[in-house]
Amino acid sequence: MKKPGRPTDALVQSIDIYPTLAKLSGLTPPKDINGKNFLDLLNNPSLPGPEYALSYNQSYGPPFRGKPRMYAVTLRSRVYRYIQWQKDLAEGEILFRELYDHRSDPGETNNLAASEPKVIKHFEKILREHLD
């Protein structure tokens, strides 16, 4: 990198750090890892980067043992964060949904899921494509 850092709106995740550091170090990461090298974004922050960031989370609840009580599948775009809480990751029974607009609500305090059905449908379609 030849220039000081500049801000970017590109979406990267912690899972992307390993393949990026490996590339910077001249190493070849294993082909079966999920992270993506974002070295091009470091060198050119004006690049668009990925359109979405996908992540999963398990909620065990008290007493924090046994099978998870529910799973959260999260899809983040530059504008929204969509969270789909499911009883089981494989069967996909949806318990509830959350949708936040980061332009007006960066603290994620106003759940828009009930008032934005078109946005919810759009994110559900993208999730199905990623999970199938």
C-alpha atoms as an extended CHARMM CRD file, in Angstrom:
* protein
*
       132  EXT
         1         1  MET       CA              0.0000000000        0.0000000000        0.0000000000  PROA      1               0.0000000000
         2         2  LYS       CA              1.4200000000        3.2930000000       -1.0820000000  PROA      2               0.0000000000
         3         3  LYS       CA             -1.1690000000        5.7840000000        0.1920000000  PROA      3               0.0000000000
         4         4  PRO       CA             -2.5830000000        6.5380000000        3.6310000000  PROA      4               0.0000000000
         5         5  GLY       CA             -5.9420000000        4.9680000000        4.3720000000  PROA      5               0.0000000000
         6         6  ARG       CA             -9.1840000000        6.2960000000        2.9660000000  PROA      6               0.0000000000
         7         7  PRO       CA            -12.7510000000        5.4910000000        3.9790000000  PROA      7               0.0000000000
         8         8  THR       CA            -14.8500000000        3.0460000000        1.9920000000  PROA      8               0.0000000000
         9         9  ASP       CA            -18.4800000000        1.9420000000        2.0290000000  PROA      9               0.0000000000
        10        10  ALA       CA            -17.5030000000       -1.5890000000        1.0060000000  PROA      10              0.0000000000
        11        11  LEU       CA            -18.6840000000       -4.4650000000        3.1880000000  PROA      11              0.0000000000
        12        12  VAL       CA            -16.0170000000       -6.7200000000        4.6530000000  PROA      12              0.0000000000
        13        13  GLN       CA            -16.2120000000       -9.1300000000        7.5740000000  PROA      13              0.0000000000
        14        14  SER       CA            -13.7680000000      -10.4950000000       10.1170000000  PROA      14              0.0000000000
        15        15  ILE       CA            -13.8260000000      -13.8090000000        8.2240000000  PROA      15              0.0000000000
        16        16  ASP       CA            -12.1590000000      -11.9320000000        5.3280000000  PROA      16              0.0000000000
        17        17  ILE       CA             -9.0900000000      -10.9120000000        7.3650000000  PROA      17              0.0000000000
        18        18  TYR       CA             -7.2600000000      -14.2500000000        7.1440000000  PROA      18              0.0000000000
        19        19  PRO       CA             -7.2840000000      -14.5840000000        3.3310000000  PROA      19              0.0000000000
        20        20  THR       CA             -6.2990000000      -10.9140000000        3.0260000000  PROA      20              0.0000000000
        21        21  LEU       CA             -3.3580000000      -11.2330000000        5.4280000000  PROA      21              0.0000000000
        22        22  ALA       CA             -2.3170000000      -14.4660000000        3.7290000000  PROA      22              0.0000000000
        23        23  LYS       CA             -2.2320000000      -12.6940000000        0.3550000000  PROA      23              0.0000000000
        24        24  LEU       CA             -0.2570000000       -9.7700000000        1.8300000000  PROA      24              0.0000000000
        25        25  SER       CA              2.2220000000      -12.2990000000        3.2560000000  PROA      25              0.0000000000
        26        26  GLY       CA              2.6130000000      -14.1350000000       -0.0380000000  PROA      26              0.0000000000
        27        27  LEU       CA              0.8080000000      -17.2260000000        1.2400000000  PROA      27              0.0000000000
        28        28  THR       CA             -1.9870000000      -19.1350000000       -0.4530000000  PROA      28              0.0000000000
        29        29  PRO       CA             -4.9530000000      -19.7470000000        1.8690000000  PROA      29              0.0000000000
        30        30  PRO       CA             -6.8370000000      -23.0560000000        1.5910000000  PROA      30              0.0000000000
        31        31  LYS       CA             -9.4470000000      -23.0650000000       -1.1710000000  PROA      31              0.0000000000
        32        32  ASP       CA            -12.2560000000      -24.2270000000        1.1350000000  PROA      32              0.0000000000
        33        33  ILE       CA            -12.2760000000      -21.2230000000        3.4920000000  PROA      33              0.0000000000
        34        34  ASN       CA            -15.2900000000      -18.9180000000        3.4580000000  PROA      34              0.0000000000
        35        35  GLY       CA            -13.5220000000      -15.5590000000        3.7180000000  PROA      35              0.0000000000
        36        36  LYS       CA            -12.6540000000      -13.4010000000        0.7130000000  PROA      36              0.0000000000
        37        37  ASN       CA             -9.4300000000      -11.5070000000        0.1240000000  PROA      37              0.0000000000
        38        38  PHE       CA            -10.1700000000       -7.7550000000        0.2260000000  PROA      38              0.0000000000
        39        39  LEU       CA             -6.6880000000       -6.5430000000       -0.7320000000  PROA      39              0.0000000000
        40        40  ASP       CA             -8.0770000000       -4.8500000000       -3.8620000000  PROA      40              0.0000000000
        41        41  LEU       CA            -10.3190000000       -2.7290000000       -1.6150000000  PROA      41              0.0000000000
        42        42  LEU       CA             -7.3470000000       -1.7390000000        0.5320000000  PROA      42              0.0000000000
        43        43  ASN       CA             -5.5130000000       -0.5620000000       -2.5520000000  PROA      43              0.0000000000
        44        44  ASN       CA             -8.5510000000        1.0880000000       -4.1420000000  PROA      44              0.0000000000
        45        45  PRO       CA            -11.2710000000        2.0300000000       -1.6030000000  PROA      45              0.0000000000
        46        46  SER       CA            -13.5030000000        3.3390000000       -4.3930000000  PROA      46              0.0000000000
        47        47  LEU       CA            -14.1920000000       -0.2250000000       -5.5980000000  PROA      47              0.0000000000
        48        48  PRO       CA            -17.7440000000       -1.3410000000       -4.7690000000  PROA      48              0.0000000000
        49        49  GLY       CA            -16.8520000000       -4.5240000000       -2.8810000000  PROA      49              0.0000000000
        50        50  PRO       CA            -19.4520000000       -7.1990000000       -2.1160000000  PROA      50              0.0000000000
        51        51  GLU       CA            -23.1180000000       -6.2240000000       -2.2310000000  PROA      51              0.0000000000
        52        52  TYR       CA            -24.0260000000       -8.2320000000        0.8940000000  PROA      52              0.0000000000
        53        53  ALA       CA            -22.4090000000       -9.6530000000        4.0180000000  PROA      53              0.0000000000
        54        54  LEU       CA            -23.9170000000      -12.8810000000        5.3730000000  PROA      54              0.0000000000
        55        55  SER       CA            -23.4230000000      -14.2250000000        8.8940000000  PROA      55              0.0000000000
        56        56  TYR       CA            -24.9230000000      -16.7590000000       11.3140000000  PROA      56              0.0000000000
        57        57  ASN       CA            -25.3110000000      -16.7530000000       15.0790000000  PROA      57              0.0000000000
        58        58  GLN       CA            -26.5980000000      -19.2810000000       17.6020000000  PROA      58              0.0000000000
        59        59  SER       CA            -28.5340000000      -18.3160000000       20.7160000000  PROA      59              0.0000000000
        60        60  TYR       CA            -28.3880000000      -20.8840000000       23.4910000000  PROA      60              0.0000000000
        61        61  GLY       CA            -30.0880000000      -18.8350000000       26.1930000000  PROA      61              0.0000000000
        62        62  PRO       CA            -29.7760000000      -19.8870000000       29.8120000000  PROA      62              0.0000000000
        63        63  PRO       CA            -28.2910000000      -22.2120000000       30.9310000000  PROA      63              0.0000000000
        64        64  PHE       CA            -25.9980000000      -22.0850000000       27.8430000000  PROA      64              0.0000000000
        65        65  ARG       CA            -25.7690000000      -25.7970000000       27.2160000000  PROA      65              0.0000000000
        66        66  GLY       CA            -27.3500000000      -28.3360000000       24.9750000000  PROA      66              0.0000000000
        67        67  LYS       CA            -28.8260000000      -27.6210000000       21.5700000000  PROA      67              0.0000000000
        68        68  PRO       CA            -29.1370000000      -23.9840000000       20.4860000000  PROA      68              0.0000000000
        69        69  ARG       CA            -32.5900000000      -22.5100000000       21.0860000000  PROA      69              0.0000000000
        70        70  MET       CA            -32.5560000000      -20.5430000000       17.8400000000  PROA      70              0.0000000000
        71        71  TYR       CA            -30.3460000000      -19.3290000000       15.0420000000  PROA      71              0.0000000000
        72        72  ALA       CA            -29.9750000000      -15.8600000000       13.5800000000  PROA      72              0.0000000000
        73        73  VAL       CA            -29.1560000000      -15.5190000000        9.9060000000  PROA      73              0.0000000000
        74        74  THR       CA            -28.0890000000      -11.9630000000        9.1140000000  PROA      74              0.0000000000
        75        75  LEU       CA            -27.7690000000      -10.2980000000        5.7520000000  PROA      75              0.0000000000
        76        76  ARG       CA            -26.2130000000       -6.8340000000        5.6720000000  PROA      76              0.0000000000
        77        77  SER       CA            -26.2760000000       -4.4550000000        2.7260000000  PROA      77              0.0000000000
        78        78  ARG       CA            -24.9160000000       -0.9280000000        2.6000000000  PROA      78              0.0000000000
        79        79  VAL       CA            -28.3480000000        0.3330000000        3.6990000000  PROA      79              0.0000000000
        80        80  TYR       CA            -30.1110000000       -2.4220000000        5.6610000000  PROA      80              0.0000000000
        81        81  ARG       CA            -29.4490000000       -5.2010000000        8.1360000000  PROA      81              0.0000000000
        82        82  TYR       CA            -31.9550000000       -8.0640000000        7.9120000000  PROA      82              0.0000000000
        83        83  ILE       CA            -32.0160000000      -10.6550000000       10.6970000000  PROA      83              0.0000000000
        84        84  GLN       CA            -34.0590000000      -13.8310000000       10.3990000000  PROA      84              0.0000000000
        85        85  TRP       CA            -34.4110000000      -15.8100000000       13.6400000000  PROA      85              0.0000000000
        86        86  GLN       CA            -35.0350000000      -19.5160000000       13.0230000000  PROA      86              0.0000000000
        87        87  LYS       CA            -35.8010000000      -22.4240000000       15.3120000000  PROA      87              0.0000000000
        88        88  ASP       CA            -33.6020000000      -24.7390000000       13.2990000000  PROA      88              0.0000000000
        89        89  LEU       CA            -31.0760000000      -23.7600000000       10.6650000000  PROA      89              0.0000000000
        90        90  ALA       CA            -31.7910000000      -26.7510000000        8.4120000000  PROA      90              0.0000000000
        91        91  GLU       CA            -35.6070000000      -26.6670000000        8.5110000000  PROA      91              0.0000000000
        92        92  GLY       CA            -35.7890000000      -22.8980000000        8.4300000000  PROA      92              0.0000000000
        93        93  GLU       CA            -38.9190000000      -22.2930000000       10.5430000000  PROA      93              0.0000000000
        94        94  ILE       CA            -38.8240000000      -18.5100000000       10.9460000000  PROA      94              0.0000000000
        95        95  LEU       CA            -39.6210000000      -17.3220000000       14.4720000000  PROA      95              0.0000000000
        96        96  PHE       CA            -39.3270000000      -13.5980000000       13.8150000000  PROA      96              0.0000000000
        97        97  ARG       CA            -37.6100000000      -11.0270000000       11.6240000000  PROA      97              0.0000000000
        98        98  GLU       CA            -35.7670000000       -7.7700000000       12.1700000000  PROA      98              0.0000000000
        99        99  LEU       CA            -34.9790000000       -5.0750000000        9.6210000000  PROA      99              0.0000000000
       100       100  TYR       CA            -32.9840000000       -1.9190000000       10.2870000000  PROA      100             0.0000000000
       101       101  ASP       CA            -32.1800000000        1.0220000000        8.0200000000  PROA      101             0.0000000000
       102       102  HSD       CA            -28.6370000000        2.1030000000        8.8620000000  PROA      102             0.0000000000
       103       103  ARG       CA            -29.0610000000        5.4690000000        7.1430000000  PROA      103             0.0000000000
       104       104  SER       CA            -31.6260000000        6.6350000000        9.7070000000  PROA      104             0.0000000000
       105       105  ASP       CA            -31.1020000000        4.1080000000       12.5210000000  PROA      105             0.0000000000
       106       106  PRO       CA            -27.4280000000        3.0990000000       12.8790000000  PROA      106             0.0000000000
       107       107  GLY       CA            -28.0840000000        1.9110000000       16.4430000000  PROA      107             0.0000000000
       108       108  GLU       CA            -30.7180000000       -0.5950000000       15.2410000000  PROA      108             0.0000000000
       109       109  THR       CA            -33.4610000000        0.5620000000       17.6170000000  PROA      109             0.0000000000
       110       110  ASN       CA            -36.4230000000        0.7030000000       15.1970000000  PROA      110             0.0000000000
       111       111  ASN       CA            -37.4120000000       -2.6700000000       13.7210000000  PROA      111             0.0000000000
       112       112  LEU       CA            -38.9610000000       -2.0090000000       10.2870000000  PROA      112             0.0000000000
       113       113  ALA       CA            -39.8170000000       -5.6420000000        9.4680000000  PROA      113             0.0000000000
       114       114  ALA       CA            -43.5930000000       -5.1570000000        9.7550000000  PROA      114             0.0000000000
       115       115  SER       CA            -43.6530000000       -1.9590000000        7.6940000000  PROA      115             0.0000000000
       116       116  GLU       CA            -41.3080000000       -2.9520000000        4.8380000000  PROA      116             0.0000000000
       117       117  PRO       CA            -42.6400000000       -6.2110000000        3.3000000000  PROA      117             0.0000000000
       118       118  LYS       CA            -41.0190000000       -5.5590000000       -0.1030000000  PROA      118             0.0000000000
       119       119  VAL       CA            -37.5790000000       -5.1510000000        1.4690000000  PROA      119             0.0000000000
       120       120  ILE       CA            -38.1410000000       -8.3120000000        3.5470000000  PROA      120             0.0000000000
       121       121  LYS       CA            -39.0930000000      -10.3070000000        0.4210000000  PROA      121             0.0000000000
       122       122  HSD       CA            -35.9760000000       -9.0590000000       -1.3560000000  PROA      122             0.0000000000
       123       123  PHE       CA            -33.6960000000      -10.1410000000        1.5070000000  PROA      123             0.0000000000
       124       124  GLU       CA            -35.4670000000      -13.5000000000        1.9140000000  PROA      124             0.0000000000
       125       125  LYS       CA            -34.8870000000      -14.2150000000       -1.7810000000  PROA      125             0.0000000000
       126       126  ILE       CA            -31.1840000000      -13.4490000000       -1.4410000000  PROA      126             0.0000000000
       127       127  LEU       CA            -30.9300000000      -15.6200000000        1.6790000000  PROA      127             0.0000000000
       128       128  ARG       CA            -32.6120000000      -18.5630000000       -0.0990000000  PROA      128             0.0000000000
       129       129  GLU       CA            -30.0770000000      -18.2530000000       -2.9270000000  PROA      129             0.0000000000
       130       130  HSD       CA            -27.1860000000      -18.3140000000       -0.4410000000  PROA      130             0.0000000000
       131       131  LEU       CA            -28.5570000000      -21.0780000000        1.7890000000  PROA      131             0.0000000000
       132       132  ASP       CA            -29.7480000000      -23.5060000000       -0.9090000000  PROA      132             0.0000000000
